[in-house]
Amino acid sequence: MSVDTVMSPETTTALTLARDYMAKPKQLLIGGKWMPSLAGETLESLDPATEEILCHIPAGGKEDVDAAVRAARNAFDSGPWALMSSRARGELLWKLADLIADNAEELAALETFDNGSPMAATRYMVKVGVETLRYYAGMATKIYGQSTDISSDFGEFHAYTRAEPVGVVGLITPWNAPLTVVCNKIAPALAAGCTCVIKPPEITSITVLRFGEIVQEAGFPDGVVNIVTGLGTTAGAAIAEHRDIDKISFTGSTAVGRSLVRAAAGNFKRLTLELGGKSPMIIMDDADLDAAIPGAAMAIFANSGQVCFAGSRLYVHKKVYDVVVKGVAEFSKALRLGNGFDGQTHLGPLVSQKQRERVLNYIALGLEEGGNVVTGGKACGDRGYFFEPTVLTNCKTDARVVCEEIFGPVVVAAPFDNIDELVNVANDTPYGLGAGVFTGDISTAHKIAKRLRAGNVWINCYGILDASMPFGGFRESGWGREFGPEGIDAFLEKKAVYAKL
Ligand code: NAD
């Protein structure tokens, strides 16, 4: 682990901007005004690399959510947003994207403070957010209905459909990419004409609060975007149960996703759920191992394994199994753990003490279940929630470390003999988010891609995403898709109109 932080001049400037922002008091954004939570309670935000308190954020409750929903409802039903043309909505989104790009360094630094990811990663994630905002800015003017020649016994009709915004939406987001996930949700929601209440994760809300200021600077009318920080079990649950919210777009764990399904039954809210995963990474015996070994290592170790589609199960053809496991272990030992502001850091800390405990518990469980630690397996550093990249082998197919999402830098590796056996074992999971296959035979690659039960398959690469391609999961990895035309459809209702001629 690096001890002395080596920072570029750009990073030093960004860090100062971020510190200045964190020093200001934090409030909720409701109806265009910043205000404290009604109960006046706050939560600490900690730097996971140093365990220092960064700032306090408001702990919003049910009454704050009620006020935010009222503001969002008013903005949806009347006022400038309700009358705004799709072109004007698109222009506002584009302006928001430009302002995020202008403030990218500060936002990346805030994200690095808040969740520990290295600056190279947070800079990239801010860029992804900007691209998503621009993609959907263009789509605001491409929302179509259809006219249909209907056959009616009751006369001649002009019949057509309209695609209309679903209404007030709750956006509940996780801590592993706080700003980007908000951009992924808000861009299609606002392009569609919805208004929203955002509930960022309680441990990493800072960047989203700064985002709220930028939304105001872009000129969105009051009440279109509201932000209520606070605990999932209070502010999040209040959004889930609110009868005046028409839809929830949620990214987070499968367990909380399940509770949202139950809560949504109250008023039959629409739901988009982007949930957990336990994604297989497959290496065939004909793969280019110089690409496959680092590919498999970074599929799991990027962002210290805190990625929903992390390639956490590694299946390797038995002819190359030993070479690949050794290669992945050696690659992981060369990764530098450290403070995200250090330009030499490859991997930051885990996001919290709780997350580090969770990973430690899984390692202990893996050993109890007969697994073998090839490398890693320990927390490290004098302060901060750092954890060594870990490779486990010899785990039984029904071991909990093989079946459950750990959400840390832990991969379980196992050999396979033939493709049928491989496909069965890769699909033997309740999840279905991502999957990767490295092979020199393109025909094998496409055959396997077809048989894998996952929403995203990467061939000779891993984790590539694009605003134009749908992203989402099969089975317990979620409902619906984000990105692409599907992403905006999720914020639209179809209306059928019949006019007698
Ligand atoms: P989490 O489910 O604990 O929390 C996610 C959000 O839900 C937070 O804002 C939290 O405050 C809120 N929440 C918690 N309890 C709630 C409740 N009862 N009602 C309403 N809201 C509630 O998830 P996390 O720990 O923040 O993130 C990690 C999880 O997110 C992992 O399982 C990961 O796979 C998943 N994830 C999925 C994707 C994807 O696109 N599929 C992307 C990122 C993360």
XYZ file of C-alpha atoms and ligand atoms in Angstrom:
545
model
C 0.000 0.000 0.000
C 1.328 3.428 -0.887
C 2.069 5.560 2.157
C 2.958 8.940 0.624
C 0.300 10.378 -1.618
C 1.687 11.447 -4.995
C -0.702 13.975 -6.561
C -0.707 15.684 -9.940
C -1.274 19.493 -9.968
C -4.769 18.906 -11.497
C -5.674 16.546 -8.667
C -4.418 19.019 -6.054
C -6.678 21.737 -7.515
C -9.672 19.380 -7.667
C -9.068 18.287 -4.091
C -9.108 21.931 -2.895
C -12.396 22.606 -4.716
C -13.907 19.474 -3.184
C -12.753 20.437 0.327
C -14.276 23.921 -0.096
C -17.608 22.367 -1.076
C -17.541 19.864 1.789
C -16.911 22.667 4.288
C -20.308 24.265 3.464
C -23.423 23.118 5.335
C -25.407 20.412 3.516
C -29.163 20.642 3.036
C -32.017 18.940 1.192
C -33.200 20.293 -2.182
C -36.988 20.607 -2.141
C -39.044 22.719 -4.552
C -35.967 24.669 -5.647
C -34.940 25.597 -2.089
C -32.167 24.199 0.103
C -33.389 23.362 3.586
C -32.423 21.242 6.611
C -34.358 18.052 7.347
C -37.506 18.767 9.348
C -36.271 16.644 12.250
C -32.928 18.468 12.116
C -30.992 15.206 12.246
C -27.772 14.538 10.360
C -25.530 11.657 9.297
C -21.739 11.516 9.093
C -19.975 11.081 5.761
C -16.626 9.325 6.205
C -13.582 9.141 3.951
C -13.070 5.362 3.546
C -9.347 5.848 2.859
C -8.636 7.748 6.097
C -11.749 7.129 8.254
C -11.966 10.929 8.786
C -15.322 12.704 8.887
C -15.779 14.609 5.630
C -19.000 16.426 6.532
C -22.525 15.888 7.837
C -25.524 15.433 5.584
C -29.211 15.832 6.519
C -31.027 12.671 7.625
C -34.300 13.253 5.764
C -37.431 11.475 6.983
C -40.991 10.804 5.889
C -42.099 14.465 6.233
C -39.197 15.629 4.052
C -40.108 13.024 1.434
C -43.739 14.201 1.576
C -42.642 17.796 0.936
C -40.344 16.731 -1.917
C -43.100 14.660 -3.541
C -45.540 17.601 -3.257
C -42.984 19.843 -4.990
C -42.370 17.251 -7.709
C -46.123 16.734 -8.185
C -46.766 20.485 -8.517
C -43.955 20.826 -11.036
C -45.329 17.874 -13.003
C -48.950 19.028 -13.029
C -48.539 22.767 -13.602
C -45.932 25.437 -14.129
C -43.190 25.815 -16.707
C -42.061 22.169 -16.797
C -45.543 20.834 -17.576
C -45.793 23.204 -20.585
C -42.189 22.940 -21.747
C -41.496 21.621 -25.262
C -39.449 18.498 -25.719
C -36.791 20.583 -27.490
C -36.477 22.871 -24.452
C -36.181 19.826 -22.136
C -33.419 18.467 -24.363
C -31.612 21.807 -24.316
C -31.720 21.915 -20.508
C -30.312 18.394 -20.297
C -27.511 19.311 -22.711
C -26.718 22.377 -20.604
C -26.636 20.200 -17.501
C -24.187 17.859 -19.272
C -21.962 20.833 -20.207
C -21.953 22.106 -16.625
C -21.107 18.662 -15.264
C -18.245 18.492 -17.762
C -17.083 21.992 -16.675
C -17.074 20.851 -13.029
C -15.811 17.329 -13.724
C -12.604 17.595 -11.721
C -14.361 18.807 -8.568
C -17.077 16.151 -8.918
C -14.499 13.394 -9.453
C -12.618 14.551 -6.339
C -15.813 14.609 -4.268
C -16.577 11.076 -5.429
C -13.023 9.930 -4.535
C -13.383 11.426 -1.060
C -16.791 9.874 -0.581
C -16.410 6.308 -1.834
C -12.635 5.913 -2.146
C -12.432 5.060 -5.865
C -9.202 6.280 -7.514
C -9.409 9.631 -9.343
C -8.764 7.932 -12.716
C -11.923 5.884 -12.128
C -14.083 8.740 -10.806
C -12.971 11.009 -13.691
C -14.063 8.285 -16.091
C -17.379 7.789 -14.284
C -18.181 11.519 -14.434
C -17.520 11.342 -18.198
C -19.948 8.415 -18.490
C -22.581 10.519 -16.686
C -22.041 13.395 -19.131
C -22.364 11.066 -22.122
C -25.608 9.605 -20.779
C -27.078 13.085 -20.234
C -26.178 14.030 -23.815
C -27.564 10.787 -25.257
C -30.965 11.375 -23.639
C -30.875 15.149 -24.351
C -31.036 14.114 -28.004
C -33.803 11.625 -27.312
C -36.183 14.162 -25.737
C -37.272 15.141 -29.277
C -37.551 11.510 -30.443
C -40.450 10.259 -28.361
C -42.963 8.779 -30.759
C -46.569 7.606 -30.820
C -48.085 5.730 -33.738
C -51.218 6.051 -35.833
C -53.048 2.837 -36.637
C -55.751 1.986 -39.169
C -58.226 0.282 -36.886
C -61.092 -1.970 -38.030
C -64.164 -0.941 -36.095
C -67.812 -1.934 -36.494
C -68.791 1.443 -35.072
C -67.673 3.810 -37.809
C -64.537 5.459 -39.088
C -61.874 6.499 -36.612
C -58.545 8.260 -36.409
C -56.656 6.169 -33.829
C -53.240 6.938 -32.501
C -51.001 6.405 -29.487
C -49.135 8.937 -27.384
C -46.089 8.278 -25.212
C -46.447 10.391 -22.078
C -44.245 10.824 -18.993
C -45.116 8.353 -16.239
C -45.248 11.174 -13.645
C -43.344 11.711 -10.404
C -40.476 9.259 -10.067
C -38.383 8.185 -7.085
C -34.719 7.523 -7.934
C -32.989 5.422 -5.259
C -29.284 4.842 -5.847
C -26.234 2.926 -4.479
C -22.801 4.018 -3.254
C -20.481 2.335 -5.732
C -20.936 4.993 -8.474
C -23.126 7.627 -6.820
C -23.112 10.420 -9.417
C -23.105 8.221 -12.519
C -26.087 6.154 -11.421
C -28.056 9.361 -10.752
C -27.162 10.612 -14.273
C -28.198 7.251 -15.760
C -31.630 7.615 -14.188
C -32.293 11.341 -14.326
C -31.340 11.716 -18.000
C -34.140 9.491 -19.406
C -36.578 10.577 -16.657
C -36.222 14.294 -17.492
C -36.050 13.687 -21.260
C -39.408 11.899 -20.919
C -40.871 14.871 -18.993
C -41.040 13.295 -15.502
C -40.168 15.110 -12.278
C -38.190 13.372 -9.569
C -37.154 12.845 -5.980
C -33.616 11.476 -5.664
C -32.580 9.444 -2.585
C -28.805 8.980 -2.745
C -27.036 6.353 -0.600
C -26.620 7.485 3.014
C -22.873 6.832 3.072
C -22.076 8.689 -0.190
C -24.466 11.600 -0.779
C -22.019 14.473 -1.174
C -21.558 14.413 -4.951
C -25.293 14.169 -5.566
C -25.887 17.256 -3.388
C -23.302 19.166 -5.467
C -25.104 17.821 -8.564
C -28.294 19.459 -7.204
C -26.583 22.863 -7.265
C -25.540 22.276 -10.869
C -29.110 21.275 -11.799
C -30.255 24.655 -10.478
C -27.491 26.468 -12.347
C -28.615 24.750 -15.574
C -32.026 26.395 -15.101
C -34.418 23.496 -14.441
C -37.670 24.863 -12.975
C -38.152 24.526 -9.222
C -39.491 21.148 -8.087
C -38.385 19.204 -11.194
C -35.411 17.725 -9.323
C -35.619 17.237 -5.553
C -32.997 15.553 -3.383
C -33.710 13.946 -0.008
C -30.659 12.431 1.663
C -31.131 10.026 4.559
C -31.307 6.408 5.572
C -32.762 3.781 3.272
C -35.003 2.480 6.010
C -36.573 5.923 6.572
C -36.237 8.248 3.540
C -35.903 5.345 1.065
C -38.817 3.421 2.562
C -40.983 6.591 2.546
C -40.360 6.951 -1.203
C -41.085 3.263 -1.770
C -44.436 3.515 -0.013
C -45.513 6.957 -1.213
C -48.874 6.839 -2.971
C -48.158 9.948 -5.025
C -45.013 8.536 -6.616
C -45.795 6.841 -9.935
C -42.563 4.974 -10.509
C -39.353 3.994 -8.797
C -36.083 3.436 -10.567
C -33.809 1.634 -8.118
C -30.206 0.459 -8.257
C -28.988 -1.509 -5.274
C -29.091 -4.887 -3.626
C -31.499 -7.671 -4.519
C -32.722 -7.771 -0.895
C -33.823 -4.115 -0.936
C -35.191 -4.565 -4.472
C -37.451 -7.308 -3.112
C -38.743 -4.958 -0.366
C -39.514 -2.349 -3.053
C -41.628 -4.866 -4.964
C -43.747 -5.331 -1.844
C -43.959 -1.583 -1.092
C -44.862 -0.732 -4.699
C -47.996 -2.878 -4.455
C -49.698 -0.062 -2.469
C -50.363 2.027 -5.586
C -48.960 -0.319 -8.250
C -45.952 1.903 -8.908
C -43.953 1.047 -11.978
C -40.534 -0.346 -11.047
C -37.170 -0.561 -12.726
C -34.758 -2.629 -10.644
C -31.003 -2.849 -11.281
C -29.851 -5.357 -8.665
C -26.960 -7.573 -7.678
C -24.966 -10.170 -9.569
C -22.555 -13.096 -9.363
C -21.253 -12.953 -12.894
C -19.229 -15.722 -14.556
C -16.002 -15.002 -16.420
C -15.045 -17.854 -18.763
C -11.632 -18.583 -20.242
C -11.398 -21.218 -22.983
C -8.200 -23.150 -23.702
C -7.734 -21.307 -27.020
C -7.947 -17.817 -25.458
C -5.164 -15.246 -25.821
C -3.972 -15.540 -22.218
C -2.004 -12.272 -22.388
C -5.382 -10.535 -22.729
C -7.522 -12.984 -20.761
C -5.493 -12.961 -17.525
C -5.522 -9.172 -16.981
C -9.080 -9.138 -18.357
C -10.269 -11.661 -15.774
C -8.341 -9.923 -12.965
C -9.776 -6.483 -13.680
C -13.266 -7.939 -14.261
C -13.303 -8.638 -10.520
C -10.766 -6.267 -8.964
C -11.798 -2.981 -10.666
C -13.268 -0.621 -8.032
C -12.122 -3.215 -5.463
C -14.847 -5.605 -6.612
C -17.632 -3.145 -5.754
C -19.228 -3.420 -9.185
C -22.630 -5.027 -9.746
C -21.452 -6.955 -12.813
C -18.012 -7.871 -11.385
C -16.758 -11.168 -12.836
C -16.695 -12.879 -9.446
C -16.806 -16.506 -10.650
C -13.864 -17.473 -12.854
C -14.286 -20.645 -14.931
C -11.169 -21.756 -16.781
C -10.666 -24.675 -19.154
C -8.671 -27.298 -17.274
C -5.861 -27.270 -19.871
C -4.989 -23.664 -18.929
C -6.446 -23.530 -15.399
C -3.172 -23.547 -13.444
C -1.545 -20.948 -15.702
C -4.554 -18.632 -15.492
C -5.010 -18.896 -11.710
C -1.302 -18.218 -11.187
C -1.448 -15.335 -13.684
C -4.485 -13.703 -12.051
C -2.874 -14.054 -8.596
C 0.382 -12.481 -9.816
C -1.494 -9.672 -11.578
C -3.432 -8.910 -8.401
C -0.270 -8.786 -6.274
C 1.084 -6.068 -8.584
C -1.987 -3.837 -8.049
C -1.206 -0.876 -5.798
C -3.724 -0.206 -3.051
C -3.847 3.328 -1.763
C -5.563 6.664 -1.383
C -7.598 7.449 -4.504
C -5.888 10.854 -4.835
C -2.512 9.182 -5.320
C -1.797 8.989 -9.049
C -0.093 5.599 -8.550
C -3.093 3.948 -6.887
C -4.845 1.164 -8.795
C -7.349 0.174 -6.108
C -8.927 2.277 -3.381
C -10.444 1.044 -0.109
C -13.777 -0.669 0.357
C -16.488 1.879 0.986
C -17.012 1.287 4.710
C -16.046 -0.702 7.764
C -19.305 -2.647 7.346
C -18.363 -3.608 3.792
C -14.886 -4.724 4.926
C -16.439 -6.849 7.714
C -18.745 -8.390 5.130
C -15.829 -9.362 2.875
C -13.806 -10.707 5.834
C -16.781 -12.830 6.901
C -17.080 -14.299 3.425
C -13.373 -15.193 3.383
C -13.771 -16.986 6.742
C -16.833 -18.768 5.379
C -14.989 -19.761 2.199
C -12.215 -21.352 4.302
C -14.747 -23.141 6.528
C -16.402 -24.478 3.392
C -13.057 -26.027 2.316
C -11.826 -23.260 -0.002
C -8.187 -22.367 -0.496
C -6.780 -18.808 -0.546
C -4.289 -18.549 -3.431
C -3.579 -14.883 -2.737
C -5.008 -12.068 -0.589
C -7.746 -12.801 1.914
C -6.839 -10.085 4.422
C -7.678 -6.519 5.320
C -4.631 -4.262 5.116
C -3.287 -0.817 6.027
C -3.199 1.065 9.350
C -6.262 3.112 8.531
C -8.936 3.044 5.878
C -10.972 0.051 4.759
C -8.442 -1.565 2.428
C -8.677 -5.194 1.408
C -6.270 -7.355 -0.570
C -7.401 -8.659 -3.964
C -8.233 -12.285 -3.272
C -8.321 -15.476 -5.330
C -10.095 -18.521 -3.867
C -9.995 -22.042 -5.329
C -11.329 -25.497 -4.369
C -14.762 -24.162 -3.428
C -17.732 -26.510 -3.851
C -20.336 -25.402 -6.419
C -22.897 -24.844 -3.648
C -20.503 -22.970 -1.318
C -21.884 -19.608 -0.216
C -18.813 -17.784 -1.579
C -19.671 -19.232 -4.982
C -23.410 -18.535 -4.838
C -23.732 -15.183 -3.026
C -22.711 -11.674 -4.056
C -19.743 -10.591 -1.898
C -19.305 -7.127 -3.490
C -15.598 -7.021 -2.738
C -12.289 -8.001 -4.423
C -12.834 -11.762 -4.184
C -12.943 -14.158 -7.110
C -13.648 -17.888 -6.890
C -11.895 -19.887 -9.611
C -12.815 -23.377 -10.843
C -11.787 -25.567 -13.799
C -14.148 -27.019 -16.427
C -13.863 -29.756 -19.012
C -16.451 -29.154 -21.711
C -18.868 -26.474 -22.896
C -22.121 -28.129 -21.724
C -20.752 -28.541 -18.198
C -19.472 -24.950 -18.318
C -22.794 -23.453 -19.446
C -24.671 -25.345 -16.724
C -22.349 -24.183 -13.974
C -22.209 -20.574 -15.292
C -26.021 -20.414 -15.319
C -26.336 -22.085 -11.922
C -27.091 -18.826 -10.069
C -30.226 -16.882 -9.161
C -28.606 -13.805 -10.743
C -28.129 -12.923 -14.419
C -26.409 -9.579 -14.818
C -23.092 -9.991 -16.655
C -20.921 -12.713 -18.169
C -17.600 -12.737 -20.003
C -15.921 -15.196 -22.339
C -12.363 -15.151 -23.619
C -11.713 -17.450 -26.595
C -9.823 -17.472 -29.893
C -12.801 -19.041 -31.677
C -15.442 -16.462 -32.526
C -18.016 -19.147 -33.317
C -17.570 -20.694 -29.842
C -17.882 -17.198 -28.354
C -21.269 -16.511 -29.970
C -22.586 -20.000 -29.187
C -21.731 -19.552 -25.519
C -23.075 -15.958 -25.498
C -26.431 -17.282 -26.704
C -26.640 -19.902 -23.954
C -25.637 -17.679 -21.017
C -28.577 -16.381 -18.960
C -27.329 -12.832 -18.446
C -28.370 -9.361 -19.570
C -24.867 -8.413 -20.724
C -22.259 -10.671 -22.341
C -18.742 -9.492 -23.122
C -16.550 -11.383 -25.611
C -12.768 -10.963 -25.280
C -13.384 -7.902 -23.091
C -15.345 -7.110 -19.930
C -17.584 -4.371 -18.547
C -17.936 -2.269 -21.705
C -21.104 -0.139 -21.453
C -22.604 2.422 -23.778
C -25.550 4.803 -23.421
C -27.042 3.348 -26.614
C -26.989 -0.307 -25.442
C -29.555 -1.666 -22.978
C -28.159 -2.596 -19.564
C -29.940 -4.757 -17.013
C -30.315 -8.205 -15.575
C -32.094 -11.499 -16.058
C -33.745 -13.227 -13.084
C -32.917 -11.814 -9.616
C -30.590 -9.202 -11.119
C -33.573 -7.015 -11.825
C -36.511 -5.801 -13.871
C -36.269 -3.674 -16.994
C -33.349 -1.994 -18.726
C -31.471 1.272 -18.458
C -29.762 3.015 -21.415
C -30.781 2.910 -25.048
C -34.357 3.507 -26.209
C -35.499 0.989 -23.549
C -34.164 3.361 -20.888
C -36.570 6.156 -21.841
C -39.490 3.760 -22.469
C -39.272 2.915 -18.765
C -40.315 6.509 -17.944
C -43.202 6.636 -20.450
C -46.814 5.458 -20.426
C -48.625 4.639 -23.682
C -52.054 6.202 -24.217
C -54.469 5.058 -26.951
C -56.645 7.826 -28.453
C -59.723 7.154 -30.662
C -61.385 10.036 -32.575
C -64.644 9.373 -34.468
C -64.492 10.932 -37.911
P -28.547 -1.177 -0.957
O -29.644 -1.968 -1.571
O -28.182 -1.431 0.433
O -28.897 0.384 -1.025
C -29.253 0.999 -2.261
C -30.116 2.214 -1.964
O -31.342 1.757 -1.392
C -29.509 3.196 -0.953
O -29.813 4.511 -1.344
C -30.226 2.823 0.333
O -30.311 3.898 1.238
C -31.605 2.466 -0.195
N -32.383 1.606 0.703
C -31.933 0.738 1.646
N -32.981 0.143 2.273
C -34.104 0.636 1.713
C -35.495 0.407 1.915
N -35.924 -0.452 2.832
N -36.371 1.069 1.143
C -35.957 1.935 0.198
N -34.643 2.212 -0.045
C -33.738 1.560 0.711
O -27.313 -1.334 -1.949
P -25.854 -0.714 -1.779
O -25.200 -1.446 -0.668
O -25.921 0.775 -1.741
O -25.193 -1.102 -3.173
C -24.664 -2.361 -3.421
C -25.650 -3.215 -4.184
O -26.086 -2.514 -5.344
C -25.025 -4.485 -4.685
O -25.925 -5.543 -4.491
C -24.828 -4.216 -6.173
O -24.786 -5.365 -6.960
C -25.999 -3.357 -6.475
N -25.761 -2.549 -7.690
C -26.423 -2.896 -8.828
C -26.185 -2.178 -9.999
C -26.902 -2.537 -11.291
O -26.917 -1.717 -12.193
N -27.490 -3.718 -11.407
C -25.283 -1.110 -10.002
C -24.650 -0.790 -8.808
C -24.889 -1.520 -7.648
